[in-house]
Amino acid sequence: MAVVLEFFVKIFLSKLSVFIQGEIGKVLGVKKEIERLHRKLSRIRFYIQDAERRRHRDSAINNWVKELKDVMYDAEDIFDRCLIESGRLLEAQPSASSGVHSWFRTLNFRRNICDEIRRVNNRLNEINDDNNVVRRLVEDKHEGRLVQRSSSTSPTHVSTDIVGTQIVDATQNLISKIEESKNKCTVLGISGTGGIGKTTLAQKIFNDEMVKKQFPNRVWLHVFKDYSEIEILKQVLRGVGGNDVGVETKAEVEGRLDPLLSGSLLLVLDDIWSANVWRELLRNPILKGSCRSVILFTTRHEVVAREMRADYVHPAEKIDEGSGWELIRKIVFGDGEDAIISELEEVGMEIVRKCDGLPLAIKVMAGVLFHKERTKTEWKKVVESDLWFRKEIKLSNALYLSYEDLPNHLKQCFLSCAFYHGISHRSDIIRLWVAEGFVIEELDSLMEVTAKDYYKELIARNLLQIDQRFEDGRLFVMHDVLRSFGEKLMEEEGIIISGENHCMNFQMASQG
């Protein structure tokens, strides 16, 4: 998986410190070279944070970071081999013959590994001496601290998405279409660019009290681009109260599904990339049932919207500036603090304009502002960030700014959520963070408890969302736009792992 370089170096330096203080380095005869490695990395480390922040808009700095990452992967490999060799020495039998063999083996290993560490140190010298890059980097001798704020309004609740009259009018329009339809099966759609609020609108309809009364069966499916047909059918079966234990084929699932489709069904297909999920997979089994059904889909692709042959497609619109500011205000301030709100409204509106009316961009920026001091000076720094001037769409710039505002350990946790497609349980991702070493150990606190705080922090920053089907927060979802953004950050050095064991391969920068 891709790594945040500053976090990687920090953890590696801690390992080297333990190694230097122990006896392994002396036994293997590599202690002096490891000490040199530790000193060189310690000098370079102070420039890494600024390099990571600027790498996405400066090709020279980006190449510098890539080269340093390559060296780090090689250094970690050498370190692991030293640990393995020391383990072999400890396990060796104390007999004379084995002792001679171990001595020759150790001598040969020492000679080879010392040469490799020297080569790594020489490469680090070249990186540190690259004045074209280093002289442009800002030395940072303190680590950013995570500012914890409390708010009477949780920034994670779905109601914070619902602001202004636009979404209210759109919701009522689509509910009216549902009420007016006399068809046994009605297909409705919501289309628009990524991050414009399609899912929020669909959630508003899905959770409407009148809709709940009309449709005893309501099923929400988030449809991944590389979805599994059998898993999609099983989710529908479970959603209408069926049991999928022991079923292995589509025919078996459909056989169990048919008798359960007697009550009215609302099926939401969120963020579909192809009409096939409806027309070739779900349409026939649902039409076989005796129930009235409404299919509500969201898509960012106009071609898919046409191929769905919907009865009506609502074009999602950008929110106006007033609604954008209201969304920021609700997330950052909740209720109250009127004097501060009035003082910050002007600069807040500047941030809304930079987000170009895209609710997702506004939400992640609100997550940044939530952790800033509530002063014009601090908010102006956000407005004037050079990340807004990247040659990207405005949504991407907002996401970059939100990502760069994260402490390094949270950057690593965010990337892991984008990396592992199949993980959606809070407990699973927390265990992963602990196992991968992403959690910073704190006094008087279990690492699992600290990791849970990381999870809450990513939720509060709107980089993860609680699955609305489970209000206790046990499941999370990552917006596809945010996942794609994370994948873009990792595209040179990772593979994306999905729950169905499908992998998306990226070029491995460290293997060449």
PDB file of N, CA and C in Angstrom, residues 365-449:
ATOM      1  N   MET A 365     -14.392  20.973   3.062  1.00  0.00           N
ATOM      2  CA  MET A 365     -13.795  22.225   3.515  1.00  0.00           C
ATOM      3  C   MET A 365     -14.339  22.612   4.884  1.00  0.00           C
ATOM      4  N   ALA A 366     -15.612  22.314   5.128  1.00  0.00           N
ATOM      5  CA  ALA A 366     -16.169  22.557   6.462  1.00  0.00           C
ATOM      6  C   ALA A 366     -15.453  21.687   7.493  1.00  0.00           C
ATOM      7  N   GLY A 367     -15.064  20.460   7.075  1.00  0.00           N
ATOM      8  CA  GLY A 367     -14.299  19.599   7.964  1.00  0.00           C
ATOM      9  C   GLY A 367     -12.948  20.189   8.308  1.00  0.00           C
ATOM     10  N   VAL A 368     -12.334  20.909   7.351  1.00  0.00           N
ATOM     11  CA  VAL A 368     -11.068  21.606   7.619  1.00  0.00           C
ATOM     12  C   VAL A 368     -11.308  22.766   8.589  1.00  0.00           C
ATOM     13  N   LEU A 369     -12.336  23.571   8.300  1.00  0.00           N
ATOM     14  CA  LEU A 369     -12.608  24.749   9.123  1.00  0.00           C
ATOM     15  C   LEU A 369     -13.010  24.375  10.544  1.00  0.00           C
ATOM     16  N   PHE A 370     -13.646  23.222  10.683  1.00  0.00           N
ATOM     17  CA  PHE A 370     -14.082  22.747  12.002  1.00  0.00           C
ATOM     18  C   PHE A 370     -12.900  22.615  12.959  1.00  0.00           C
ATOM     19  N   HIS A 371     -11.703  22.364  12.413  1.00  0.00           N
ATOM     20  CA  HIS A 371     -10.519  22.155  13.237  1.00  0.00           C
ATOM     21  C   HIS A 371      -9.575  23.359  13.240  1.00  0.00           C
ATOM     22  N   LYS A 372     -10.026  24.453  12.673  1.00  0.00           N
ATOM     23  CA  LYS A 372      -9.238  25.681  12.704  1.00  0.00           C
ATOM     24  C   LYS A 372      -9.759  26.599  13.808  1.00  0.00           C
ATOM     25  N   GLU A 373      -8.879  27.502  14.244  1.00  0.00           N
ATOM     26  CA  GLU A 373      -9.350  28.546  15.148  1.00  0.00           C
ATOM     27  C   GLU A 373     -10.390  29.391  14.431  1.00  0.00           C
ATOM     28  N   ARG A 374     -11.407  29.788  15.152  1.00  0.00           N
ATOM     29  CA  ARG A 374     -12.512  30.514  14.517  1.00  0.00           C
ATOM     30  C   ARG A 374     -12.203  32.001  14.489  1.00  0.00           C
ATOM     31  N   THR A 375     -11.202  32.335  13.664  1.00  0.00           N
ATOM     32  CA  THR A 375     -10.787  33.725  13.477  1.00  0.00           C
ATOM     33  C   THR A 375     -10.643  33.991  11.988  1.00  0.00           C
ATOM     34  N   LYS A 376     -10.775  35.249  11.608  1.00  0.00           N
ATOM     35  CA  LYS A 376     -10.624  35.615  10.199  1.00  0.00           C
ATOM     36  C   LYS A 376      -9.231  35.273   9.694  1.00  0.00           C
ATOM     37  N   THR A 377      -8.237  35.461  10.560  1.00  0.00           N
ATOM     38  CA  THR A 377      -6.847  35.201  10.153  1.00  0.00           C
ATOM     39  C   THR A 377      -6.664  33.753   9.725  1.00  0.00           C
ATOM     40  N   GLU A 378      -7.152  32.817  10.542  1.00  0.00           N
ATOM     41  CA  GLU A 378      -6.996  31.400  10.230  1.00  0.00           C
ATOM     42  C   GLU A 378      -7.811  31.006   9.008  1.00  0.00           C
ATOM     43  N   TRP A 379      -9.019  31.520   8.891  1.00  0.00           N
ATOM     44  CA  TRP A 379      -9.856  31.176   7.736  1.00  0.00           C
ATOM     45  C   TRP A 379      -9.293  31.790   6.459  1.00  0.00           C
ATOM     46  N   LYS A 380      -8.671  32.965   6.565  1.00  0.00           N
ATOM     47  CA  LYS A 380      -8.049  33.587   5.389  1.00  0.00           C
ATOM     48  C   LYS A 380      -6.900  32.729   4.858  1.00  0.00           C
ATOM     49  N   LYS A 381      -6.181  32.063   5.771  1.00  0.00           N
ATOM     50  CA  LYS A 381      -5.100  31.179   5.348  1.00  0.00           C
ATOM     51  C   LYS A 381      -5.640  30.064   4.455  1.00  0.00           C
ATOM     52  N   VAL A 382      -6.834  29.578   4.766  1.00  0.00           N
ATOM     53  CA  VAL A 382      -7.468  28.545   3.942  1.00  0.00           C
ATOM     54  C   VAL A 382      -7.816  29.108   2.575  1.00  0.00           C
ATOM     55  N   VAL A 383      -8.398  30.302   2.550  1.00  0.00           N
ATOM     56  CA  VAL A 383      -8.771  30.943   1.284  1.00  0.00           C
ATOM     57  C   VAL A 383      -7.553  31.175   0.402  1.00  0.00           C
ATOM     58  N   GLU A 384      -6.432  31.562   1.020  1.00  0.00           N
ATOM     59  CA  GLU A 384      -5.249  31.960   0.261  1.00  0.00           C
ATOM     60  C   GLU A 384      -4.278  30.810   0.005  1.00  0.00           C
ATOM     61  N   SER A 385      -4.641  29.595   0.386  1.00  0.00           N
ATOM     62  CA  SER A 385      -3.766  28.441   0.145  1.00  0.00           C
ATOM     63  C   SER A 385      -3.467  28.294  -1.341  1.00  0.00           C
ATOM     64  N   ASP A 386      -2.206  28.027  -1.656  1.00  0.00           N
ATOM     65  CA  ASP A 386      -1.831  27.883  -3.063  1.00  0.00           C
ATOM     66  C   ASP A 386      -2.403  26.610  -3.683  1.00  0.00           C
ATOM     67  N   LEU A 387      -2.964  25.714  -2.860  1.00  0.00           N
ATOM     68  CA  LEU A 387      -3.569  24.494  -3.414  1.00  0.00           C
ATOM     69  C   LEU A 387      -4.811  24.798  -4.252  1.00  0.00           C
ATOM     70  N   TRP A 388      -5.436  25.966  -4.049  1.00  0.00           N
ATOM     71  CA  TRP A 388      -6.584  26.344  -4.868  1.00  0.00           C
ATOM     72  C   TRP A 388      -6.180  26.634  -6.317  1.00  0.00           C
ATOM     73  N   PHE A 389      -4.890  26.883  -6.533  1.00  0.00           N
ATOM     74  CA  PHE A 389      -4.449  27.318  -7.856  1.00  0.00           C
ATOM     75  C   PHE A 389      -3.864  26.185  -8.699  1.00  0.00           C
ATOM     76  N   ARG A 390      -4.053  24.943  -8.214  1.00  0.00           N
ATOM     77  CA  ARG A 390      -3.657  23.798  -9.011  1.00  0.00           C
ATOM     78  C   ARG A 390      -4.495  23.743 -10.287  1.00  0.00           C
ATOM     79  N   LYS A 391      -3.918  23.173 -11.344  1.00  0.00           N
ATOM     80  CA  LYS A 391      -4.650  23.040 -12.605  1.00  0.00           C
ATOM     81  C   LYS A 391      -5.523  21.791 -12.561  1.00  0.00           C
ATOM     82  N   GLU A 392      -6.473  21.812 -11.661  1.00  0.00           N
ATOM     83  CA  GLU A 392      -7.397  20.698 -11.475  1.00  0.00           C
ATOM     84  C   GLU A 392      -8.800  21.269 -11.419  1.00  0.00           C
ATOM     85  N   ILE A 393      -9.801  20.384 -11.443  1.00  0.00           N
ATOM     86  CA  ILE A 393     -11.154  20.855 -11.203  1.00  0.00           C
ATOM     87  C   ILE A 393     -11.241  21.324  -9.757  1.00  0.00           C
ATOM     88  N   LYS A 394     -12.190  22.210  -9.475  1.00  0.00           N
ATOM     89  CA  LYS A 394     -12.228  22.827  -8.150  1.00  0.00           C
ATOM     90  C   LYS A 394     -12.489  21.808  -7.056  1.00  0.00           C
ATOM     91  N   LEU A 395     -13.236  20.751  -7.352  1.00  0.00           N
ATOM     92  CA  LEU A 395     -13.475  19.721  -6.347  1.00  0.00           C
ATOM     93  C   LEU A 395     -12.167  19.079  -5.929  1.00  0.00           C
ATOM     94  N   SER A 396     -11.299  18.750  -6.905  1.00  0.00           N
ATOM     95  CA  SER A 396     -10.016  18.121  -6.583  1.00  0.00           C
ATOM     96  C   SER A 396      -9.162  19.032  -5.717  1.00  0.00           C
ATOM     97  N   ASN A 397      -9.179  20.325  -6.006  1.00  0.00           N
ATOM     98  CA  ASN A 397      -8.392  21.247  -5.196  1.00  0.00           C
ATOM     99  C   ASN A 397      -8.874  21.280  -3.752  1.00  0.00           C
ATOM    100  N   ALA A 398     -10.187  21.247  -3.564  1.00  0.00           N
ATOM    101  CA  ALA A 398     -10.734  21.213  -2.206  1.00  0.00           C
ATOM    102  C   ALA A 398     -10.317  19.932  -1.495  1.00  0.00           C
ATOM    103  N   LEU A 399     -10.314  18.815  -2.213  1.00  0.00           N
ATOM    104  CA  LEU A 399      -9.931  17.541  -1.609  1.00  0.00           C
ATOM    105  C   LEU A 399      -8.449  17.545  -1.253  1.00  0.00           C
ATOM    106  N   TYR A 400      -7.604  18.092  -2.133  1.00  0.00           N
ATOM    107  CA  TYR A 400      -6.179  18.193  -1.824  1.00  0.00           C
ATOM    108  C   TYR A 400      -5.956  19.027  -0.566  1.00  0.00           C
ATOM    109  N   LEU A 401      -6.661  20.144  -0.468  1.00  0.00           N
ATOM    110  CA  LEU A 401      -6.479  21.015   0.677  1.00  0.00           C
ATOM    111  C   LEU A 401      -6.914  20.306   1.963  1.00  0.00           C
ATOM    112  N   SER A 402      -8.030  19.586   1.884  1.00  0.00           N
ATOM    113  CA  SER A 402      -8.516  18.838   3.045  1.00  0.00           C
ATOM    114  C   SER A 402      -7.529  17.738   3.437  1.00  0.00           C
ATOM    115  N   TYR A 403      -6.985  17.041   2.433  1.00  0.00           N
ATOM    116  CA  TYR A 403      -6.020  15.969   2.698  1.00  0.00           C
ATOM    117  C   TYR A 403      -4.747  16.526   3.323  1.00  0.00           C
ATOM    118  N   GLU A 404      -4.238  17.631   2.789  1.00  0.00           N
ATOM    119  CA  GLU A 404      -2.995  18.191   3.302  1.00  0.00           C
ATOM    120  C   GLU A 404      -3.163  18.748   4.713  1.00  0.00           C
ATOM    121  N   ASP A 405      -4.399  19.050   5.110  1.00  0.00           N
ATOM    122  CA  ASP A 405      -4.645  19.545   6.458  1.00  0.00           C
ATOM    123  C   ASP A 405      -4.595  18.432   7.504  1.00  0.00           C
ATOM    124  N   LEU A 406      -4.608  17.167   7.057  1.00  0.00           N
ATOM    125  CA  LEU A 406      -4.591  16.038   7.985  1.00  0.00           C
ATOM    126  C   LEU A 406      -3.210  15.845   8.606  1.00  0.00           C
ATOM    127  N   PRO A 407      -3.144  15.452   9.888  1.00  0.00           N
ATOM    128  CA  PRO A 407      -1.872  14.971  10.442  1.00  0.00           C
ATOM    129  C   PRO A 407      -1.439  13.725   9.672  1.00  0.00           C
ATOM    130  N   ASN A 408      -0.156  13.427   9.669  1.00  0.00           N
ATOM    131  CA  ASN A 408       0.353  12.350   8.826  1.00  0.00           C
ATOM    132  C   ASN A 408      -0.255  10.990   9.138  1.00  0.00           C
ATOM    133  N   HIS A 409      -0.504  10.709  10.426  1.00  0.00           N
ATOM    134  CA  HIS A 409      -1.091   9.407  10.739  1.00  0.00           C
ATOM    135  C   HIS A 409      -2.505   9.285  10.190  1.00  0.00           C
ATOM    136  N   LEU A 410      -3.249  10.402  10.134  1.00  0.00           N
ATOM    137  CA  LEU A 410      -4.594  10.351   9.562  1.00  0.00           C
ATOM    138  C   LEU A 410      -4.548  10.275   8.036  1.00  0.00           C
ATOM    139  N   LYS A 411      -3.526  10.865   7.435  1.00  0.00           N
ATOM    140  CA  LYS A 411      -3.355  10.688   5.988  1.00  0.00           C
ATOM    141  C   LYS A 411      -3.208   9.204   5.661  1.00  0.00           C
ATOM    142  N   GLN A 412      -2.380   8.517   6.455  1.00  0.00           N
ATOM    143  CA  GLN A 412      -2.155   7.097   6.210  1.00  0.00           C
ATOM    144  C   GLN A 412      -3.443   6.296   6.402  1.00  0.00           C
ATOM    145  N   CYS A 413      -4.228   6.654   7.414  1.00  0.00           N
ATOM    146  CA  CYS A 413      -5.497   5.958   7.657  1.00  0.00           C
ATOM    147  C   CYS A 413      -6.488   6.223   6.519  1.00  0.00           C
ATOM    148  N   PHE A 414      -6.540   7.461   6.040  1.00  0.00           N
ATOM    149  CA  PHE A 414      -7.423   7.790   4.916  1.00  0.00           C
ATOM    150  C   PHE A 414      -7.062   6.979   3.680  1.00  0.00           C
ATOM    151  N   LEU A 415      -5.765   6.919   3.358  1.00  0.00           N
ATOM    152  CA  LEU A 415      -5.327   6.165   2.183  1.00  0.00           C
ATOM    153  C   LEU A 415      -5.667   4.686   2.312  1.00  0.00           C
ATOM    154  N   SER A 416      -5.592   4.153   3.530  1.00  0.00           N
ATOM    155  CA  SER A 416      -5.908   2.734   3.709  1.00  0.00           C
ATOM    156  C   SER A 416      -7.381   2.463   3.431  1.00  0.00           C
ATOM    157  N   CYS A 417      -8.253   3.415   3.762  1.00  0.00           N
ATOM    158  CA  CYS A 417      -9.686   3.244   3.474  1.00  0.00           C
ATOM    159  C   CYS A 417      -9.940   3.239   1.963  1.00  0.00           C
ATOM    160  N   ALA A 418      -9.185   4.064   1.225  1.00  0.00           N
ATOM    161  CA  ALA A 418      -9.317   4.061  -0.235  1.00  0.00           C
ATOM    162  C   ALA A 418      -8.702   2.807  -0.838  1.00  0.00           C
ATOM    163  N   PHE A 419      -7.671   2.287  -0.184  1.00  0.00           N
ATOM    164  CA  PHE A 419      -6.924   1.140  -0.697  1.00  0.00           C
ATOM    165  C   PHE A 419      -7.717  -0.160  -0.572  1.00  0.00           C
ATOM    166  N   TYR A 420      -8.320  -0.392   0.582  1.00  0.00           N
ATOM    167  CA  TYR A 420      -9.046  -1.638   0.830  1.00  0.00           C
ATOM    168  C   TYR A 420     -10.529  -1.435   0.529  1.00  0.00           C
ATOM    169  N   HIS A 421     -10.930  -1.779  -0.686  1.00  0.00           N
ATOM    170  CA  HIS A 421     -12.314  -1.576  -1.112  1.00  0.00           C
ATOM    171  C   HIS A 421     -13.306  -2.373  -0.276  1.00  0.00           C
ATOM    172  N   GLY A 422     -12.917  -3.552   0.149  1.00  0.00           N
ATOM    173  CA  GLY A 422     -13.878  -4.456   0.761  1.00  0.00           C
ATOM    174  C   GLY A 422     -14.122  -4.211   2.235  1.00  0.00           C
ATOM    175  N   ILE A 423     -13.376  -3.310   2.860  1.00  0.00           N
ATOM    176  CA  ILE A 423     -13.549  -3.082   4.290  1.00  0.00           C
ATOM    177  C   ILE A 423     -14.555  -1.965   4.517  1.00  0.00           C
ATOM    178  N   SER A 424     -15.618  -2.273   5.253  1.00  0.00           N
ATOM    179  CA  SER A 424     -16.634  -1.266   5.560  1.00  0.00           C
ATOM    180  C   SER A 424     -17.048  -1.296   7.027  1.00  0.00           C
ATOM    181  N   HIS A 425     -16.508  -2.239   7.804  1.00  0.00           N
ATOM    182  CA  HIS A 425     -16.814  -2.320   9.227  1.00  0.00           C
ATOM    183  C   HIS A 425     -15.804  -1.503  10.026  1.00  0.00           C
ATOM    184  N   ARG A 426     -16.311  -0.709  10.945  1.00  0.00           N
ATOM    185  CA  ARG A 426     -15.441   0.096  11.805  1.00  0.00           C
ATOM    186  C   ARG A 426     -14.410  -0.768  12.527  1.00  0.00           C
ATOM    187  N   SER A 427     -14.859  -1.889  13.076  1.00  0.00           N
ATOM    188  CA  SER A 427     -13.942  -2.742  13.846  1.00  0.00           C
ATOM    189  C   SER A 427     -12.832  -3.298  12.969  1.00  0.00           C
ATOM    190  N   ASP A 428     -13.140  -3.606  11.700  1.00  0.00           N
ATOM    191  CA  ASP A 428     -12.134  -4.156  10.796  1.00  0.00           C
ATOM    192  C   ASP A 428     -11.067  -3.121  10.442  1.00  0.00           C
ATOM    193  N   ILE A 429     -11.512  -1.905  10.137  1.00  0.00           N
ATOM    194  CA  ILE A 429     -10.531  -0.884   9.739  1.00  0.00           C
ATOM    195  C   ILE A 429      -9.680  -0.474  10.935  1.00  0.00           C
ATOM    196  N   ILE A 430     -10.261  -0.478  12.130  1.00  0.00           N
ATOM    197  CA  ILE A 430      -9.494  -0.145  13.344  1.00  0.00           C
ATOM    198  C   ILE A 430      -8.420  -1.194  13.589  1.00  0.00           C
ATOM    199  N   ARG A 431      -8.789  -2.468  13.460  1.00  0.00           N
ATOM    200  CA  ARG A 431      -7.793  -3.534  13.644  1.00  0.00           C
ATOM    201  C   ARG A 431      -6.684  -3.427  12.604  1.00  0.00           C
ATOM    202  N   LEU A 432      -7.051  -3.077  11.378  1.00  0.00           N
ATOM    203  CA  LEU A 432      -6.055  -2.921  10.315  1.00  0.00           C
ATOM    204  C   LEU A 432      -5.072  -1.812  10.650  1.00  0.00           C
ATOM    205  N   TRP A 433      -5.581  -0.663  11.100  1.00  0.00           N
ATOM    206  CA  TRP A 433      -4.701   0.462  11.435  1.00  0.00           C
ATOM    207  C   TRP A 433      -3.718   0.087  12.528  1.00  0.00           C
ATOM    208  N   VAL A 434      -4.200  -0.642  13.530  1.00  0.00           N
ATOM    209  CA  VAL A 434      -3.315  -1.058  14.626  1.00  0.00           C
ATOM    210  C   VAL A 434      -2.252  -2.032  14.110  1.00  0.00           C
ATOM    211  N   ALA A 435      -2.690  -3.017  13.311  1.00  0.00           N
ATOM    212  CA  ALA A 435      -1.765  -4.030  12.792  1.00  0.00           C
ATOM    213  C   ALA A 435      -0.721  -3.423  11.865  1.00  0.00           C
ATOM    214  N   GLU A 436      -1.098  -2.408  11.089  1.00  0.00           N
ATOM    215  CA  GLU A 436      -0.178  -1.792  10.127  1.00  0.00           C
ATOM    216  C   GLU A 436       0.765  -0.783  10.786  1.00  0.00           C
ATOM    217  N   GLY A 437       0.546  -0.483  12.065  1.00  0.00           N
ATOM    218  CA  GLY A 437       1.414   0.470  12.755  1.00  0.00           C
ATOM    219  C   GLY A 437       1.073   1.919  12.489  1.00  0.00           C
ATOM    220  N   PHE A 438      -0.180   2.194  12.087  1.00  0.00           N
ATOM    221  CA  PHE A 438      -0.582   3.568  11.799  1.00  0.00           C
ATOM    222  C   PHE A 438      -0.978   4.338  13.058  1.00  0.00           C
ATOM    223  N   VAL A 439      -1.177   3.630  14.155  1.00  0.00           N
ATOM    224  CA  VAL A 439      -1.694   4.248  15.378  1.00  0.00           C
ATOM    225  C   VAL A 439      -0.529   4.637  16.284  1.00  0.00           C
ATOM    226  N   ILE A 440      -0.493   5.897  16.668  1.00  0.00           N
ATOM    227  CA  ILE A 440       0.557   6.395  17.560  1.00  0.00           C
ATOM    228  C   ILE A 440       0.198   6.025  18.991  1.00  0.00           C
ATOM    229  N   GLU A 441       1.093   5.335  19.653  1.00  0.00           N
ATOM    230  CA  GLU A 441       0.827   4.876  21.015  1.00  0.00           C
ATOM    231  C   GLU A 441       0.755   6.061  21.971  1.00  0.00           C
ATOM    232  N   GLU A 442      -0.258   6.071  22.820  1.00  0.00           N
ATOM    233  CA  GLU A 442      -0.447   7.129  23.804  1.00  0.00           C
ATOM    234  C   GLU A 442      -0.481   6.530  25.202  1.00  0.00           C
ATOM    235  N   LEU A 443       0.009   7.297  26.175  1.00  0.00           N
ATOM    236  CA  LEU A 443       0.006   6.831  27.557  1.00  0.00           C
ATOM    237  C   LEU A 443      -1.423   6.666  28.055  1.00  0.00           C
ATOM    238  N   ASP A 444      -1.655   5.619  28.833  1.00  0.00           N
ATOM    239  CA  ASP A 444      -2.953   5.381  29.479  1.00  0.00           C
ATOM    240  C   ASP A 444      -4.093   5.230  28.478  1.00  0.00           C
ATOM    241  N   SER A 445      -3.792   4.765  27.283  1.00  0.00           N
ATOM    242  CA  SER A 445      -4.849   4.553  26.287  1.00  0.00           C
ATOM    243  C   SER A 445      -4.518   3.339  25.430  1.00  0.00           C
ATOM    244  N   LEU A 446      -5.492   2.464  25.265  1.00  0.00           N
ATOM    245  CA  LEU A 446      -5.307   1.324  24.388  1.00  0.00           C
ATOM    246  C   LEU A 446      -5.210   1.803  22.944  1.00  0.00           C
ATOM    247  N   MET A 447      -4.423   1.119  22.133  1.00  0.00           N
ATOM    248  CA  MET A 447      -4.253   1.535  20.742  1.00  0.00           C
ATOM    249  C   MET A 447      -5.578   1.456  19.993  1.00  0.00           C
ATOM    250  N   GLU A 448      -6.420   0.484  20.354  1.00  0.00           N
ATOM    251  CA  GLU A 448      -7.728   0.363  19.704  1.00  0.00           C
ATOM    252  C   GLU A 448      -8.605   1.577  20.004  1.00  0.00           C
ATOM    253  N   VAL A 449      -8.493   2.111  21.222  1.00  0.00           N
ATOM    254  CA  VAL A 449      -9.271   3.303  21.589  1.00  0.00           C
ATOM    255  C   VAL A 449      -8.767   4.514  20.805  1.00  0.00           C
TER     256      VAL A 449
END
